[in-house]
PDB file of C-alpha atoms in Angstrom:
ATOM      1  CA  ALA A   9     -96.091 236.263  25.332  1.00 72.00           C
ATOM      2  CA  GLN A  10     -94.834 240.002  24.633  1.00 78.00           C
ATOM      3  CA  SER A  11     -93.587 242.761  22.474  1.00 87.00           C
ATOM      4  CA  VAL A  12     -92.729 246.575  21.836  1.00 92.00           C
ATOM      5  CA  THR A  13     -92.596 248.867  18.729  1.00 94.00           C
ATOM      6  CA  GLN A  14     -91.164 251.753  18.709  1.00 95.00           C
ATOM      7  CA  LEU A  15     -92.623 254.431  16.579  1.00 92.00           C
ATOM      8  CA  GLY A  16     -89.443 255.959  14.924  1.00 91.00           C
ATOM      9  CA  SER A  17     -86.121 254.682  14.021  1.00 92.00           C
ATOM     10  CA  HIS A  18     -84.740 258.093  13.708  1.00 95.00           C
ATOM     11  CA  VAL A  19     -86.328 261.485  15.444  1.00 97.00           C
ATOM     12  CA  SER A  20     -84.119 264.671  14.924  1.00 97.00           C
ATOM     13  CA  VAL A  21     -84.917 267.144  17.906  1.00 97.00           C
ATOM     14  CA  SER A  22     -83.542 271.044  17.730  1.00 97.00           C
ATOM     15  CA  GLU A  23     -81.622 272.092  21.032  1.00 97.00           C
ATOM     16  CA  GLY A  24     -84.116 273.004  23.635  1.00 97.00           C
ATOM     17  CA  ALA A  25     -86.812 271.391  22.026  1.00 98.00           C
ATOM     18  CA  LEU A  26     -89.789 269.045  23.618  1.00 98.00           C
ATOM     19  CA  VAL A  27     -88.398 265.217  23.042  1.00 98.00           C
ATOM     20  CA  LEU A  28     -91.196 262.166  22.370  1.00 98.00           C
ATOM     21  CA  LEU A  29     -90.223 258.771  21.651  1.00 98.00           C
ATOM     22  CA  ARG A  30     -92.923 256.191  21.369  1.00 97.00           C
ATOM     23  CA  CYS A  31     -93.338 253.048  22.869  1.00 97.00           C
ATOM     24  CA  ASN A  32     -95.933 250.368  22.396  1.00 96.00           C
ATOM     25  CA  TYR A  33     -96.113 247.270  23.937  1.00 93.00           C
ATOM     26  CA  SER A  34     -98.269 244.349  24.193  1.00 89.00           C
ATOM     27  CA  SER A  35     -99.086 242.352  26.712  1.00 82.00           C
ATOM     28  CA  SER A  36    -100.637 239.046  28.130  1.00 76.00           C
ATOM     29  CA  VAL A  37    -100.685 240.102  31.277  1.00 77.00           C
ATOM     30  CA  PRO A  38     -99.798 243.274  33.303  1.00 77.00           C
ATOM     31  CA  PRO A  39     -96.356 244.160  32.424  1.00 87.00           C
ATOM     32  CA  TYR A  40     -93.154 245.647  33.673  1.00 91.00           C
ATOM     33  CA  LEU A  41     -91.943 248.744  31.777  1.00 93.00           C
ATOM     34  CA  PHE A  42     -88.646 250.098  30.668  1.00 95.00           C
ATOM     35  CA  TRP A  43     -86.502 252.518  28.926  1.00 97.00           C
ATOM     36  CA  TYR A  44     -82.521 252.231  28.401  1.00 96.00           C
ATOM     37  CA  VAL A  45     -80.227 254.439  26.209  1.00 96.00           C
ATOM     38  CA  GLN A  46     -77.075 253.419  25.024  1.00 94.00           C
ATOM     39  CA  TYR A  47     -74.626 256.035  23.987  1.00 92.00           C
ATOM     40  CA  PRO A  48     -71.845 255.499  21.384  1.00 86.00           C
ATOM     41  CA  ASN A  49     -69.708 252.491  21.678  1.00 81.00           C
ATOM     42  CA  GLN A  50     -71.403 252.153  25.744  1.00 85.00           C
ATOM     43  CA  GLY A  51     -73.702 249.498  26.815  1.00 87.00           C
ATOM     44  CA  LEU A  52     -77.316 250.344  28.058  1.00 92.00           C
ATOM     45  CA  GLN A  53     -77.847 251.520  30.812  1.00 94.00           C
ATOM     46  CA  LEU A  54     -81.135 252.405  32.525  1.00 94.00           C
ATOM     47  CA  LEU A  55     -83.274 255.342  32.526  1.00 96.00           C
ATOM     48  CA  LEU A  56     -86.670 255.109  34.131  1.00 96.00           C
ATOM     49  CA  LYS A  57     -89.082 252.007  34.327  1.00 94.00           C
ATOM     50  CA  TYR A  58     -92.239 251.044  35.747  1.00 93.00           C
ATOM     51  CA  THR A  59     -93.559 248.534  37.946  1.00 89.00           C
ATOM     52  CA  THR A  60     -96.423 249.279  40.517  1.00 85.00           C
ATOM     53  CA  GLY A  61     -97.661 252.851  41.599  1.00 86.00           C
ATOM     54  CA  ALA A  62     -97.872 256.642  39.977  1.00 89.00           C
ATOM     55  CA  THR A  63     -98.330 256.195  36.139  1.00 91.00           C
ATOM     56  CA  LEU A  64     -95.927 258.967  35.442  1.00 95.00           C
ATOM     57  CA  VAL A  65     -92.246 257.244  35.643  1.00 96.00           C
ATOM     58  CA  LYS A  66     -89.646 260.372  36.801  1.00 96.00           C
ATOM     59  CA  GLY A  67     -86.113 259.133  35.272  1.00 95.00           C
ATOM     60  CA  ILE A  68     -82.735 260.608  35.212  1.00 94.00           C
ATOM     61  CA  ASN A  69     -81.535 263.049  32.820  1.00 94.00           C
ATOM     62  CA  GLY A  70     -84.519 264.898  33.167  1.00 96.00           C
ATOM     63  CA  PHE A  71     -86.907 262.138  31.026  1.00 97.00           C
ATOM     64  CA  GLU A  72     -90.147 261.412  32.378  1.00 97.00           C
ATOM     65  CA  ALA A  73     -92.280 258.522  30.638  1.00 97.00           C
ATOM     66  CA  GLU A  74     -95.858 257.783  31.354  1.00 95.00           C
ATOM     67  CA  PHE A  75     -98.090 254.143  31.856  1.00 94.00           C
ATOM     68  CA  LYS A  76    -100.684 254.177  29.897  1.00 94.00           C
ATOM     69  CA  LYS A  77    -103.058 250.832  30.048  1.00 91.00           C
ATOM     70  CA  SER A  78    -105.922 252.159  28.045  1.00 91.00           C
ATOM     71  CA  GLU A  79    -103.945 252.760  24.863  1.00 93.00           C
ATOM     72  CA  THR A  80    -101.084 250.253  25.436  1.00 93.00           C
ATOM     73  CA  SER A  81     -98.218 253.110  25.863  1.00 95.00           C
ATOM     74  CA  PHE A  82     -95.223 253.831  27.351  1.00 96.00           C
ATOM     75  CA  HIS A  83     -93.930 257.173  25.598  1.00 98.00           C
ATOM     76  CA  LEU A  84     -90.623 258.799  26.483  1.00 98.00           C
ATOM     77  CA  THR A  85     -90.414 262.737  27.391  1.00 98.00           C
ATOM     78  CA  LYS A  86     -88.413 265.378  27.946  1.00 98.00           C
ATOM     79  CA  PRO A  87     -89.214 268.746  27.699  1.00 97.00           C
ATOM     80  CA  SER A  88     -86.391 270.374  27.030  1.00 97.00           C
ATOM     81  CA  ALA A  89     -83.846 268.701  24.788  1.00 97.00           C
ATOM     82  CA  HIS A  90     -80.287 268.684  25.535  1.00 96.00           C
ATOM     83  CA  MET A  91     -76.992 267.585  23.236  1.00 96.00           C
ATOM     84  CA  SER A  92     -76.242 265.355  25.270  1.00 95.00           C
ATOM     85  CA  ASP A  93     -79.090 263.436  24.585  1.00 97.00           C
ATOM     86  CA  ALA A  94     -78.399 262.491  21.230  1.00 96.00           C
ATOM     87  CA  ALA A  95     -77.950 258.603  21.681  1.00 96.00           C
ATOM     88  CA  GLU A  96     -80.050 255.647  21.516  1.00 96.00           C
ATOM     89  CA  TYR A  97     -83.254 255.009  22.902  1.00 97.00           C
ATOM     90  CA  PHE A  98     -85.148 251.135  23.704  1.00 96.00           C
ATOM     91  CA  CYS A  99     -87.698 250.395  25.482  1.00 96.00           C
ATOM     92  CA  ALA A 100     -87.985 246.843  26.525  1.00 94.00           C
ATOM     93  CA  VAL A 101     -91.148 244.859  28.549  1.00 91.00           C
ATOM     94  CA  THR A 102     -91.202 242.372  30.900  1.00 86.00           C
ATOM     95  CA  LEU A 103     -93.636 239.973  32.121  1.00 77.00           C
ATOM     96  CA  ARG A 104     -94.542 240.116  36.205  1.00 68.00           C
ATOM     97  CA  ASP A 105     -94.669 237.213  38.066  1.00 60.00           C
ATOM     98  CA  THR A 106     -93.734 234.789  36.048  1.00 60.00           C
ATOM     99  CA  GLY A 107     -90.483 232.354  35.291  1.00 57.00           C
ATOM    100  CA  ARG A 108     -89.521 234.416  32.259  1.00 60.00           C
ATOM    101  CA  ARG A 109     -87.459 237.113  33.668  1.00 68.00           C
ATOM    102  CA  ALA A 110     -85.836 238.426  30.228  1.00 79.00           C
ATOM    103  CA  LEU A 111     -86.339 241.653  28.835  1.00 87.00           C
ATOM    104  CA  THR A 112     -88.121 241.835  25.833  1.00 89.00           C
ATOM    105  CA  PHE A 113     -86.790 244.925  23.365  1.00 93.00           C
ATOM    106  CA  GLY A 114     -87.707 247.419  20.291  1.00 94.00           C
ATOM    107  CA  SER A 115     -86.083 247.613  17.841  1.00 93.00           C
ATOM    108  CA  GLY A 116     -85.267 250.966  19.439  1.00 95.00           C
ATOM    109  CA  THR A 117     -85.126 254.898  18.324  1.00 96.00           C
ATOM    110  CA  ARG A 118     -81.809 257.025  17.552  1.00 95.00           C
ATOM    111  CA  LEU A 119     -82.104 260.586  18.906  1.00 97.00           C
ATOM    112  CA  GLN A 120     -80.559 263.238  16.876  1.00 97.00           C
ATOM    113  CA  VAL A 121     -80.301 266.578  18.777  1.00 97.00           C
ATOM    114  CA  GLN A 122     -79.192 269.741  16.307  1.00 96.00           C
ATOM    115  CA  PRO A 123     -78.153 272.917  16.998  1.00 94.00           C
TER     116      PRO A 123
ATOM    117  CA  GLY B  29     -65.805 245.294  39.609  1.00 53.00           C
ATOM    118  CA  ALA B  30     -68.836 248.449  40.277  1.00 79.00           C
ATOM    119  CA  GLY B  31     -70.145 247.541  36.705  1.00 93.00           C
ATOM    120  CA  VAL B  32     -70.705 243.672  34.464  1.00 96.00           C
ATOM    121  CA  SER B  33     -67.450 243.368  32.991  1.00 96.00           C
ATOM    122  CA  GLN B  34     -66.839 241.618  29.621  1.00 97.00           C
ATOM    123  CA  SER B  35     -64.024 240.357  27.887  1.00 97.00           C
ATOM    124  CA  PRO B  36     -62.586 240.375  25.141  1.00 97.00           C
ATOM    125  CA  SER B  37     -64.082 244.321  24.234  1.00 96.00           C
ATOM    126  CA  ASN B  38     -63.198 243.602  21.002  1.00 96.00           C
ATOM    127  CA  LYS B  39     -62.547 239.763  19.002  1.00 97.00           C
ATOM    128  CA  VAL B  40     -62.050 239.481  15.601  1.00 98.00           C
ATOM    129  CA  THR B  41     -61.757 235.665  14.224  1.00 97.00           C
ATOM    130  CA  GLU B  42     -61.827 233.752  11.213  1.00 97.00           C
ATOM    131  CA  LYS B  43     -64.594 231.979  10.018  1.00 97.00           C
ATOM    132  CA  GLY B  44     -64.985 228.046  11.155  1.00 98.00           C
ATOM    133  CA  LYS B  45     -63.134 229.100  14.562  1.00 98.00           C
ATOM    134  CA  ASP B  46     -64.377 228.646  17.538  1.00 98.00           C
ATOM    135  CA  VAL B  47     -65.200 232.095  20.001  1.00 98.00           C
ATOM    136  CA  GLU B  48     -65.289 232.510  24.338  1.00 98.00           C
ATOM    137  CA  LEU B  49     -66.481 235.080  25.195  1.00 98.00           C
ATOM    138  CA  ARG B  50     -66.628 236.079  28.875  1.00 97.00           C
ATOM    139  CA  CYS B  51     -68.741 237.915  31.346  1.00 97.00           C
ATOM    140  CA  ASP B  52     -68.414 238.825  35.086  1.00 96.00           C
ATOM    141  CA  PRO B  53     -71.394 239.850  36.484  1.00 95.00           C
ATOM    142  CA  ILE B  54     -71.775 242.128  39.759  1.00 94.00           C
ATOM    143  CA  SER B  55     -71.544 241.152  43.126  1.00 92.00           C
ATOM    144  CA  GLY B  56     -74.726 238.895  44.571  1.00 89.00           C
ATOM    145  CA  HIS B  57     -76.305 239.272  40.717  1.00 91.00           C
ATOM    146  CA  THR B  58     -77.710 236.084  40.937  1.00 89.00           C
ATOM    147  CA  ALA B  59     -79.442 236.488  37.712  1.00 91.00           C
ATOM    148  CA  LEU B  60     -76.933 236.577  33.960  1.00 94.00           C
ATOM    149  CA  TYR B  61     -78.468 237.436  30.915  1.00 94.00           C
ATOM    150  CA  TRP B  62     -76.544 237.255  27.225  1.00 96.00           C
ATOM    151  CA  TYR B  63     -77.628 239.189  24.833  1.00 96.00           C
ATOM    152  CA  ARG B  64     -76.865 239.748  21.039  1.00 96.00           C
ATOM    153  CA  GLN B  65     -77.316 243.048  19.493  1.00 94.00           C
ATOM    154  CA  SER B  66     -76.526 243.349  15.283  1.00 90.00           C
ATOM    155  CA  LEU B  67     -77.859 245.693  12.849  1.00 80.00           C
ATOM    156  CA  GLY B  68     -81.513 244.799  11.356  1.00 70.00           C
ATOM    157  CA  GLN B  69     -82.277 242.384  14.610  1.00 73.00           C
ATOM    158  CA  GLY B  70     -81.518 244.741  17.303  1.00 82.00           C
ATOM    159  CA  LEU B  71     -81.664 243.110  20.790  1.00 90.00           C
ATOM    160  CA  GLU B  72     -82.396 240.085  20.928  1.00 92.00           C
ATOM    161  CA  PHE B  73     -82.411 237.652  24.362  1.00 92.00           C
ATOM    162  CA  LEU B  74     -79.942 234.364  24.258  1.00 95.00           C
ATOM    163  CA  ILE B  75     -79.843 233.018  27.477  1.00 94.00           C
ATOM    164  CA  TYR B  76     -81.421 233.688  30.970  1.00 92.00           C
ATOM    165  CA  PHE B  77     -79.302 232.403  34.702  1.00 92.00           C
ATOM    166  CA  GLN B  78     -81.246 231.976  37.287  1.00 89.00           C
ATOM    167  CA  GLY B  79     -79.012 230.598  40.672  1.00 85.00           C
ATOM    168  CA  ASN B  80     -78.876 226.428  40.654  1.00 83.00           C
ATOM    169  CA  SER B  81     -81.808 226.122  38.635  1.00 86.00           C
ATOM    170  CA  ALA B  82     -81.774 225.523  34.672  1.00 88.00           C
ATOM    171  CA  PRO B  83     -81.418 228.143  32.506  1.00 91.00           C
ATOM    172  CA  ASP B  84     -83.799 229.420  29.773  1.00 90.00           C
ATOM    173  CA  LYS B  85     -81.912 228.753  27.122  1.00 92.00           C
ATOM    174  CA  SER B  86     -85.016 229.513  24.393  1.00 90.00           C
ATOM    175  CA  GLY B  87     -83.318 232.446  22.513  1.00 92.00           C
ATOM    176  CA  LEU B  88     -79.833 230.127  21.583  1.00 95.00           C
ATOM    177  CA  PRO B  89     -80.490 230.297  17.661  1.00 94.00           C
ATOM    178  CA  SER B  90     -78.686 227.845  16.898  1.00 95.00           C
ATOM    179  CA  ASP B  91     -76.560 224.346  18.634  1.00 96.00           C
ATOM    180  CA  ARG B  92     -73.584 226.214  17.347  1.00 98.00           C
ATOM    181  CA  PHE B  93     -73.918 228.519  21.080  1.00 98.00           C
ATOM    182  CA  SER B  94     -73.940 227.570  24.464  1.00 97.00           C
ATOM    183  CA  ALA B  95     -73.546 229.378  27.380  1.00 97.00           C
ATOM    184  CA  GLU B  96     -72.224 228.603  31.187  1.00 95.00           C
ATOM    185  CA  ARG B  97     -71.531 229.885  34.439  1.00 94.00           C
ATOM    186  CA  THR B  98     -69.879 228.600  36.789  1.00 84.00           C
ATOM    187  CA  GLY B  99     -70.352 228.654  40.870  1.00 81.00           C
ATOM    188  CA  GLY B 100     -73.123 230.997  40.041  1.00 77.00           C
ATOM    189  CA  SER B 101     -70.698 233.705  38.771  1.00 90.00           C
ATOM    190  CA  VAL B 102     -68.420 234.694  35.795  1.00 95.00           C
ATOM    191  CA  SER B 103     -70.446 233.224  32.715  1.00 97.00           C
ATOM    192  CA  THR B 104     -68.619 232.220  29.413  1.00 97.00           C
ATOM    193  CA  LEU B 105     -71.049 232.028  26.011  1.00 98.00           C
ATOM    194  CA  THR B 106     -68.989 229.901  23.471  1.00 98.00           C
ATOM    195  CA  ILE B 107     -69.741 230.534  19.933  1.00 98.00           C
ATOM    196  CA  GLN B 108     -68.556 227.072  16.988  1.00 98.00           C
ATOM    197  CA  ARG B 109     -67.621 227.356  14.134  1.00 98.00           C
ATOM    198  CA  THR B 110     -68.510 230.692  13.792  1.00 98.00           C
ATOM    199  CA  GLN B 111     -69.886 232.309  10.463  1.00 97.00           C
ATOM    200  CA  GLN B 112     -70.455 235.602   9.264  1.00 96.00           C
ATOM    201  CA  GLU B 113     -74.007 236.711  10.723  1.00 94.00           C
ATOM    202  CA  ASP B 114     -72.487 235.782  14.361  1.00 96.00           C
ATOM    203  CA  SER B 115     -71.646 239.427  13.624  1.00 96.00           C
ATOM    204  CA  ALA B 116     -72.694 241.277  16.672  1.00 96.00           C
ATOM    205  CA  VAL B 117     -72.512 243.111  19.790  1.00 96.00           C
ATOM    206  CA  TYR B 118     -72.662 239.907  22.883  1.00 97.00           C
ATOM    207  CA  LEU B 119     -74.276 242.032  25.673  1.00 96.00           C
ATOM    208  CA  CYS B 120     -73.868 240.604  29.230  1.00 96.00           C
ATOM    209  CA  ALA B 121     -76.254 241.360  31.944  1.00 95.00           C
ATOM    210  CA  SER B 122     -77.144 240.842  35.844  1.00 94.00           C
ATOM    211  CA  SER B 123     -79.738 241.231  37.945  1.00 91.00           C
ATOM    212  CA  LEU B 124     -80.775 240.996  41.893  1.00 88.00           C
ATOM    213  CA  PRO B 125     -82.629 237.647  42.616  1.00 78.00           C
ATOM    214  CA  GLY B 126     -86.402 238.750  43.366  1.00 72.00           C
ATOM    215  CA  GLY B 127     -89.547 240.160  40.595  1.00 71.00           C
ATOM    216  CA  SER B 128     -89.064 240.637  37.222  1.00 72.00           C
ATOM    217  CA  GLY B 129     -88.754 244.273  37.805  1.00 78.00           C
ATOM    218  CA  ASN B 130     -85.880 244.179  39.624  1.00 83.00           C
ATOM    219  CA  THR B 131     -83.669 246.276  37.086  1.00 88.00           C
ATOM    220  CA  ILE B 132     -81.431 244.841  34.133  1.00 91.00           C
ATOM    221  CA  TYR B 133     -77.414 246.353  34.395  1.00 93.00           C
ATOM    222  CA  PHE B 134     -75.726 245.510  31.192  1.00 94.00           C
ATOM    223  CA  GLY B 135     -71.633 245.397  30.200  1.00 95.00           C
ATOM    224  CA  GLU B 136     -70.575 247.133  27.511  1.00 94.00           C
ATOM    225  CA  GLY B 137     -70.195 244.902  25.645  1.00 94.00           C
ATOM    226  CA  SER B 138     -68.017 242.068  23.414  1.00 96.00           C
ATOM    227  CA  TRP B 139     -67.989 243.157  19.533  1.00 95.00           C
ATOM    228  CA  LEU B 140     -67.346 240.088  17.586  1.00 97.00           C
ATOM    229  CA  THR B 141     -66.088 240.059  13.638  1.00 97.00           C
ATOM    230  CA  VAL B 142     -66.361 237.364  11.623  1.00 97.00           C
ATOM    231  CA  VAL B 143     -64.098 237.371   8.881  1.00 96.00           C
TER     232      VAL B 143
END
């Protein structure tokens, strides 16, 4: 079984400040890891994913995340927040090479960006 | 179409009535998923279809919920005898065949309100 924990249901940063959204996972086998963003009244959009290879993954809109196996973490960062980054962010996990492909999501972190 | 299409986008129904929600996946995507997003419950997996294989129904919350996928494309999620706790956004998603690292693309959801 797998699970995802996102620390902090709400995060507020100033425009131009570092964004750090935390995600820890629990998985019995090596996972695939994803970050999705949801803007108000819209569906989920993939920001980035880790499957294999380099553990530092770059995504859209200047976001990146680093897979740290020793810490079972996949934190999302962006060096400088924009007002347009205000949204809800979901970390998700699925197990590689298994028949169960559905994503297991964390509870989400709502990011507010203050002017 | 270019993305996952869901209808209706909004549905208000009376308690006890049946509802049907429709999903049209991205062309060529053989994997199709239904999720439910509600306050306090986050994103819950409901059901997963992959080609002609038996669907993974492990997330359906009760026998009032069912889904079918005709011709390997369009899917319908049916909720019988709706209850107020069924009020939520129902998200459909699809992905290409292959490993569980494939990106899952989401529709904008069907907002269901049971009054």
